[in-house]
Tab-separated table of C-alpha atoms in Angstrom:
chain	number	residue	atom	x	y	z
M	1	GLY	CA	41.415	164.706	104.329
M	2	GLY	CA	38.840	161.942	104.523
M	3	LEU	CA	39.271	158.410	103.296
M	4	ASN	CA	38.614	157.761	99.613
M	5	LEU	CA	36.127	154.873	99.843
M	6	PHE	CA	35.108	154.803	96.182
M	7	HIS	CA	37.402	154.012	93.286
M	8	ARG	CA	36.431	152.598	89.896
M	9	PRO	CA	39.282	151.240	87.760
M	10	SER	CA	38.820	151.020	83.998
M	11	TYR	CA	38.123	147.273	84.066
M	12	GLN	CA	35.320	147.466	86.632
M	13	LEU	CA	31.701	147.065	85.552
M	14	PRO	CA	28.646	148.629	87.243
M	15	LEU	CA	26.840	146.788	90.010
M	16	PRO	CA	23.344	145.526	89.136
M	17	ALA	CA	20.597	148.145	89.267
M	18	PRO	CA	18.499	147.191	92.307
M	19	ALA	CA	14.889	146.279	91.580
M	20	GLU	CA	11.983	148.063	93.257
M	21	LYS	CA	11.355	144.942	95.340
M	22	GLY	CA	14.060	142.505	96.409
M	23	ASP	CA	14.001	138.739	96.775
M	24	LEU	CA	17.225	137.193	98.022
M	25	SER	CA	15.713	133.689	97.896
M	26	LEU	CA	15.946	133.843	94.075
M	27	LEU	CA	19.669	133.187	94.488
M	28	ASP	CA	18.949	129.667	95.810
M	29	GLN	CA	18.281	128.200	92.349
M	30	PHE	CA	21.888	128.907	91.346
M	31	LEU	CA	23.496	127.335	94.444
M	32	ASN	CA	24.251	123.599	94.498
M	33	ILE	CA	25.329	123.607	98.160
M	34	ASN	CA	23.639	122.575	101.416
M	35	ASP	CA	21.236	124.937	103.196
M	36	ASP	CA	23.595	125.912	106.029
M	37	ASP	CA	26.336	126.779	103.546
M	38	LYS	CA	23.831	128.829	101.510
M	39	HIS	CA	23.199	131.053	104.503
M	40	LEU	CA	26.914	131.236	105.338
M	41	LEU	CA	27.730	132.228	101.741
M	42	ILE	CA	25.058	134.939	101.756
M	43	VAL	CA	26.445	136.390	105.004
M	44	LEU	CA	29.946	136.370	103.524
M	45	MET	CA	28.757	138.185	100.387
M	46	LEU	CA	26.960	140.820	102.467
M	47	TYR	CA	29.927	141.198	104.827
M	48	SER	CA	32.333	141.695	101.910
M	49	LEU	CA	30.043	144.111	100.063
M	50	GLY	CA	29.268	146.092	103.209
M	51	ASN	CA	32.853	146.670	104.393
M	52	PRO	CA	35.274	149.027	102.618
M	53	LYS	CA	38.997	148.406	102.224
M	54	ILE	CA	40.035	150.352	105.320
M	55	PRO	CA	42.438	149.256	108.091
M	56	ILE	CA	39.731	148.092	110.521
M	57	THR	CA	38.153	145.746	107.953
M	58	THR	CA	39.211	142.102	108.132
M	59	PHE	CA	38.129	140.168	105.066
M	60	ILE	CA	37.305	136.475	104.892
M	61	LEU	CA	38.731	134.224	102.191
M	62	LEU	CA	36.134	132.102	100.366
M	63	PHE	CA	37.226	128.617	99.275
M	64	LEU	CA	34.871	126.837	96.856
M	65	PHE	CA	35.831	123.209	96.328
M	66	GLY	CA	34.290	120.224	94.615
M	67	GLY	CA	34.820	117.699	91.860
M	68	MET	CA	34.586	118.243	88.133
M	69	GLY	CA	31.116	119.305	87.045
M	70	SER	CA	30.185	121.059	90.295
M	71	SER	CA	30.086	124.573	88.750
M	72	LYS	CA	32.694	126.102	91.053
M	73	SER	CA	33.798	128.649	88.458
M	74	TYR	CA	30.227	129.618	87.583
M	75	LEU	CA	29.305	130.207	91.237
M	76	ALA	CA	32.464	132.295	91.687
M	77	ARG	CA	31.399	134.436	88.702
M	78	ILE	CA	27.936	134.909	90.219
M	79	ILE	CA	29.436	136.092	93.518
M	80	LYS	CA	31.856	138.397	91.698
M	81	GLY	CA	29.023	139.853	89.620
M	82	LEU	CA	26.968	140.651	92.714
M	83	THR	CA	29.772	142.167	94.783
M	84	ASP	CA	32.459	143.546	92.445
M	85	PRO	CA	31.654	143.127	88.708
M	86	SER	CA	34.652	143.252	86.408
M	87	ILE	CA	35.673	142.517	82.835
M	88	GLN	CA	38.058	139.921	84.309
M	89	SER	CA	35.841	137.850	86.576
M	90	LEU	CA	38.243	134.889	86.969
M	91	GLN	CA	42.018	134.780	86.848
M	92	ALA	CA	44.877	132.334	87.267
M	93	PHE	CA	46.612	132.162	90.642
M	94	PRO	CA	49.894	134.108	90.358
M	95	GLY	CA	53.077	132.234	91.162
M	96	LYS	CA	54.974	135.332	92.323
M	97	LEU	CA	54.007	137.234	95.456
M	98	ASP	CA	54.404	140.603	93.697
M	99	ASP	CA	51.907	139.526	91.040
M	100	LEU	CA	49.535	138.281	93.746
M	101	THR	CA	49.663	141.714	95.396
M	102	ILE	CA	48.868	143.442	92.098
M	103	ALA	CA	45.979	141.056	91.396
M	104	ILE	CA	44.391	141.734	94.809
M	105	SER	CA	45.151	145.444	95.141
M	106	GLY	CA	43.017	146.667	92.242
M	107	SER	CA	39.673	145.091	93.177
M	108	LEU	CA	37.356	144.556	96.102
M	109	MET	CA	37.051	140.870	95.145
M	110	SER	CA	39.650	138.723	93.390
M	111	VAL	CA	38.768	135.240	92.112
M	112	PHE	CA	41.556	132.731	91.483
M	113	ASP	CA	40.147	129.787	89.578
M	114	ASN	CA	41.187	126.126	89.561
M	115	VAL	CA	44.076	126.525	91.999
M	116	ARG	CA	46.128	123.352	92.453
M	117	LYS	CA	48.704	124.389	95.053
M	118	ILE	CA	49.265	127.120	97.623
M	119	THR	CA	52.784	127.419	99.021
M	120	ASP	CA	53.503	128.556	102.589
M	121	PRO	CA	54.680	132.031	101.428
M	122	GLN	CA	51.529	132.399	99.312
M	123	SER	CA	49.410	131.307	102.282
M	124	ASP	CA	51.079	133.951	104.468
M	125	HIS	CA	50.468	136.544	101.738
M	126	LEU	CA	46.768	135.681	101.604
M	127	CYS	CA	46.566	136.043	105.400
M	128	ARG	CA	48.031	139.531	105.084
M	129	ALA	CA	45.517	140.357	102.344
M	130	CYS	CA	42.659	139.473	104.689
M	131	SER	CA	44.035	141.666	107.460
M	132	HIS	CA	45.117	144.827	105.569
M	133	ALA	CA	48.766	145.213	104.636
M	134	PHE	CA	51.024	147.062	102.216
M	135	ASP	CA	53.741	145.903	99.851
M	136	ALA	CA	56.501	148.393	99.128
M	137	LYS	CA	58.859	148.120	96.160
M	138	ARG	CA	61.390	150.454	94.593
M	139	SER	CA	59.769	152.532	91.850
M	140	LEU	CA	62.871	152.217	89.679
M	141	TYR	CA	66.161	150.376	90.058
M	142	THR	CA	67.900	153.722	89.632
M	143	ASN	CA	66.356	155.462	92.624
M	144	ALA	CA	65.358	154.888	96.231
M	145	GLN	CA	61.708	155.905	95.917
M	146	GLN	CA	59.090	153.347	96.897
M	147	HIS	CA	55.949	152.289	95.113
M	148	ILE	CA	53.392	151.116	97.685
M	149	LEU	CA	50.480	148.814	96.905
M	150	LEU	CA	47.611	148.013	99.248
M	151	LEU	CA	47.339	144.268	99.909
M	152	HIS	CA	43.763	143.985	101.117
M	153	GLY	CA	40.549	142.513	99.774
M	154	PHE	CA	37.970	139.758	99.481
M	155	VAL	CA	39.630	136.720	97.874
M	156	CYS	CA	37.851	133.685	96.439
M	157	ILE	CA	39.730	130.522	95.483
M	158	THR	CA	38.269	127.555	93.633
M	159	GLY	CA	39.819	124.099	93.485
M	160	ILE	CA	39.179	120.378	93.487
M	161	ASP	CA	41.315	119.389	96.487
M	162	SER	CA	39.555	120.035	99.807
M	163	SER	CA	42.955	120.167	101.555
M	164	LEU	CA	44.277	122.957	99.313
M	165	ILE	CA	44.120	125.398	102.225
M	166	SER	CA	45.967	123.662	105.053
M	167	GLN	CA	47.903	126.310	106.988
M	168	PRO	CA	46.146	127.021	110.335
M	169	ASP	CA	46.481	130.820	110.054
M	170	LEU	CA	44.742	130.841	106.680
M	171	ILE	CA	42.124	128.269	107.716
M	172	GLU	CA	41.072	130.594	110.547
M	173	ARG	CA	40.417	133.303	107.941
M	174	THR	CA	38.559	131.038	105.506
M	175	VAL	CA	35.005	129.937	104.796
M	176	ALA	CA	35.208	126.642	102.887
M	177	ILE	CA	32.136	125.509	100.956
M	178	GLU	CA	31.789	122.202	99.148
M	179	LEU	CA	29.824	122.116	95.903
M	180	LYS	CA	27.930	119.024	94.820
M	181	LYS	CA	28.305	117.568	91.364
M	182	ILE	CA	25.382	118.600	89.167
M	183	PRO	CA	23.434	115.565	87.833
M	184	SER	CA	23.474	115.254	84.045
M	185	ASP	CA	19.690	115.719	83.807
M	186	ARG	CA	19.960	119.111	85.559
M	187	ARG	CA	22.824	120.559	83.561
M	188	LYS	CA	22.256	123.641	81.425
M	189	SER	CA	24.382	125.637	79.059
M	190	GLU	CA	26.142	128.663	80.503
M	191	GLN	CA	24.178	130.879	78.107
M	192	ASP	CA	20.870	129.591	79.500
M	193	MET	CA	22.060	129.948	83.102
M	194	GLU	CA	23.325	133.462	82.415
M	195	ALA	CA	19.973	134.432	80.884
M	196	GLU	CA	18.117	133.065	83.917
M	197	LEU	CA	20.458	134.912	86.289
M	198	ASN	CA	20.166	138.213	84.413
M	199	ALA	CA	16.371	137.957	84.612
M	200	VAL	CA	16.456	138.020	88.436
M	201	LYS	CA	19.802	139.662	89.237
M	202	SER	CA	18.256	143.044	90.061
M	203	GLN	CA	15.829	141.436	92.508
M	204	ILE	CA	18.629	139.417	94.140
M	205	PHE	CA	20.807	142.509	94.495
M	206	ARG	CA	17.960	144.531	96.010
M	207	GLY	CA	17.399	141.647	98.434
M	208	MET	CA	21.086	141.796	99.359
M	209	LEU	CA	20.910	145.537	100.018
M	210	ASP	CA	17.729	145.230	102.081
M	211	THR	CA	19.191	142.412	104.199
M	212	MET	CA	22.483	144.263	104.611
M	213	SER	CA	20.596	147.337	105.820
M	214	GLU	CA	18.801	145.234	108.432
M	215	ILE	CA	22.106	143.685	109.510
M	216	PHE	CA	23.646	147.161	109.990
M	217	ALA	CA	20.707	148.065	112.235
M	218	ALA	CA	20.999	144.830	114.236
M	219	LEU	CA	24.801	144.766	114.733
M	220	PRO	CA	24.849	146.901	117.916
M	221	TYR	CA	22.456	144.518	119.648
M	222	VAL	CA	23.914	141.072	118.894
M	223	THR	CA	26.310	138.926	120.892
M	224	VAL	CA	28.663	136.267	119.568
M	225	ASP	CA	28.649	132.698	120.852
M	226	ASN	CA	32.166	131.239	121.293
M	227	PRO	CA	34.185	134.035	119.629
M	228	ALA	CA	36.804	132.845	117.123
M	229	ARG	CA	39.546	134.805	115.398
M	230	MET	CA	37.260	136.494	112.853
M	231	ILE	CA	34.863	137.925	115.405
M	232	ASP	CA	33.641	140.780	113.151
M	233	PHE	CA	32.389	138.211	110.657
M	234	GLN	CA	30.769	136.249	113.479
M	235	ARG	CA	28.896	139.388	114.520
M	236	TYR	CA	27.504	139.576	110.975
M	237	ILE	CA	26.413	135.941	111.282
M	238	ALA	CA	24.684	136.699	114.597
M	239	ALA	CA	22.942	139.742	113.081
M	240	TYR	CA	21.842	137.662	110.071
M	241	GLU	CA	20.356	135.090	112.444
M	242	LEU	CA	18.414	137.875	114.126
M	243	VAL	CA	17.033	139.595	111.011
M	244	THR	CA	16.109	136.314	109.267
M	245	GLU	CA	14.597	134.887	112.474
M	246	MET	CA	16.910	131.886	112.477
M	247	PRO	CA	17.374	130.078	115.821
M	248	ASP	CA	20.011	131.922	117.834
M	249	GLY	CA	23.490	130.468	117.420
M	250	VAL	CA	22.664	127.835	114.775
M	251	LEU	CA	24.558	129.438	111.894
M	252	GLN	CA	27.374	130.518	114.220
M	253	ALA	CA	27.767	126.883	115.299
M	254	HIS	CA	27.853	125.763	111.658
M	255	TYR	CA	30.620	128.269	110.942
M	256	LEU	CA	32.711	127.015	113.879
M	257	ASP	CA	32.087	123.376	112.909
M	258	SER	CA	33.278	124.188	109.396
M	259	LEU	CA	36.505	125.677	110.763
M	260	ASN	CA	37.091	122.629	112.955
M	261	ARG	CA	36.524	120.275	110.023
M	262	GLN	CA	39.082	122.162	107.963
M	263	MET	CA	41.600	121.954	110.804
M	264	SER	CA	40.921	118.232	111.266
M	265	ASP	CA	41.299	117.569	107.539
M	266	GLY	CA	44.598	119.431	107.670
M	267	ILE	CA	45.864	117.013	110.333
M	268	LEU	CA	45.333	114.047	108.043
M	269	ASP	CA	47.119	115.779	105.162
M	270	ASP	CA	50.185	116.879	107.160
M	271	ILE	CA	52.592	114.063	108.027
M	272	VAL	CA	53.863	115.659	111.261
M	273	SER	CA	50.350	116.487	112.498
M	274	ARG	CA	49.205	112.955	111.713
M	275	ALA	CA	52.236	111.436	113.470
M	276	ILE	CA	51.664	113.563	116.609
M	277	HIS	CA	47.953	112.692	116.532
M	278	ASP	CA	48.578	108.948	116.341
M	279	PHE	CA	51.524	109.066	118.780
M	280	ILE	CA	49.718	110.948	121.548
M	281	ASN	CA	46.504	108.958	121.198
M	282	TYR	CA	48.651	105.877	121.822
M	283	ARG	CA	50.682	107.393	124.693
M	284	GLU	CA	48.163	109.960	126.036
M	285	THR	CA	50.850	112.325	127.354
M	286	PHE	CA	54.400	113.405	126.601
M	287	THR	CA	56.768	115.856	128.288
M	288	GLY	CA	60.334	116.249	127.141
M	289	THR	CA	62.713	118.070	124.840
M	290	SER	CA	62.296	118.335	121.097
M	291	THR	CA	65.303	115.993	120.802
M	292	ALA	CA	63.558	113.306	122.841
M	293	LEU	CA	60.273	113.803	120.997
M	294	LEU	CA	61.898	113.543	117.572
M	295	ALA	CA	63.663	110.328	118.595
M	296	GLN	CA	60.394	108.788	119.819
M	297	LEU	CA	58.490	109.918	116.733
M	298	ASN	CA	61.177	108.423	114.493
M	299	ASP	CA	60.722	105.105	116.300
M	300	PHE	CA	56.920	105.330	116.259
M	301	ALA	CA	56.210	106.471	112.687
M	302	ASP	CA	56.509	104.310	109.585
M	303	LYS	CA	59.748	104.381	107.626
M	304	ASP	CA	58.109	105.944	104.550
M	305	VAL	CA	56.948	108.829	106.767
M	306	THR	CA	60.277	109.558	108.462
M	307	SER	CA	62.142	109.319	105.152
M	308	SER	CA	59.870	111.893	103.500
M	309	LYS	CA	61.403	115.222	102.519
M	310	TYR	CA	58.636	116.876	104.558
M	311	TRP	CA	59.698	115.144	107.774
M	312	PRO	CA	61.776	117.325	110.177
M	313	GLN	CA	65.339	116.066	110.355
M	314	THR	CA	66.460	118.071	113.403
M	315	PRO	CA	64.955	118.901	116.827
M	316	VAL	CA	64.980	122.603	115.928
M	317	ALA	CA	62.998	121.945	112.747
M	318	LEU	CA	60.509	119.841	114.719
M	319	GLY	CA	60.054	122.570	117.352
M	320	ARG	CA	59.321	125.183	114.701
M	321	ARG	CA	56.890	122.861	112.944
M	322	LEU	CA	55.019	122.105	116.171
M	323	LYS	CA	54.398	125.798	116.850
M	324	THR	CA	52.886	126.088	113.372
M	325	ILE	CA	50.541	123.104	113.675
M	326	ALA	CA	49.544	123.619	117.344
M	327	PRO	CA	46.241	125.425	116.500
M	328	LYS	CA	45.310	122.638	114.101
M	329	LEU	CA	45.975	119.935	116.695
M	330	GLU	CA	44.018	121.813	119.352
M	331	THR	CA	40.841	121.466	117.278
M	332	ALA	CA	41.378	117.687	117.438
M	333	GLY	CA	41.685	117.791	121.226
M	334	ILE	CA	45.478	117.723	121.405
M	335	ILE	CA	47.189	120.458	123.446
M	336	LEU	CA	50.823	121.464	122.921
M	337	GLU	CA	52.588	123.588	125.550
M	338	PHE	CA	56.072	125.045	125.286
M	339	THR	CA	57.968	125.966	128.479
M	340	ARG	CA	61.429	127.343	129.151
M	341	GLY	CA	63.620	126.533	132.123
M	342	LYS	CA	66.973	124.824	132.252
M	343	GLU	CA	65.673	122.998	129.190
M	344	ARG	CA	63.059	123.888	126.631
M	345	LEU	CA	60.275	121.383	127.160
M	346	ILE	CA	57.319	120.351	125.031
M	347	SER	CA	54.231	118.954	126.754
M	348	ILE	CA	51.558	117.168	124.743
M	349	SER	CA	48.263	115.979	126.167
M	350	VAL	CA	44.787	114.984	125.105
M	351	ILE	CA	41.758	116.981	126.238
M	352	VAL	CA	39.555	114.674	128.284
């Protein structure tokens, strides 16, 4: 029994018919993002289209953010139409984890539009969706049989707040792209934009297939500079650099810089990360127990910070929080080490 790689649910629409000659550059006119992000977005689309939902595939989450009037939703619909067309191109972000599983399980690509908040459990769920997981529930309350759903796929989230995705584990699985506000003299109706897109969609899709074919041929011969967590995606970036004759490592560096910026932004938005950042840049080093560290942080931080409901009230809570934010702080040059002996010690230092 081989793997079933092709499945078309009733709500799925056909992919564009590829033109005789492709031209991927025709996509540029619909993208109000910087040039480096254009290339990164194209690689992500090709990576997602070219990898089936099998256990060895690790998907990347796409986060499109920008202010009102930046066409986030329209760009998400374009990407959906070129990778996984569906009657339901955009959907609301489910509040319940079971509903989130159902929304992701039935499609290659799921687009959650205008998301305002992602809780820690939802963030963990999205991490699992990138990595291939299953959710098992009882089929009926009257029996012990299980109904298993595959939690795996390409997820796109749109939102206004750039700090919407703040958990380090999810940041490492995310490509975040900022959209610029469209000037009033360049705005068009969605009907006009859709007509313009439909006129060139077949050529764009053929260009995607041609480029993806070249990437497949180049993958065995590329090397990755500074491997990060999502190394399979980085290999696609390296292959794209090769087939498009980009300077070696330029787009890979942009991807890593983007990840570091997201981590750094997360420090500013998390009160404990910000307190550790300011504290250790003042002191340079710290070694001691979580009890001693909490006492010193309480003395160092402002009263409105330590009285926040998000501030850890016990040494145990602080220790758990530090293990969560350690990857984020490392991108800002702050190293946390946890050692066990007679006492459990936390060492914090700044990379020189």
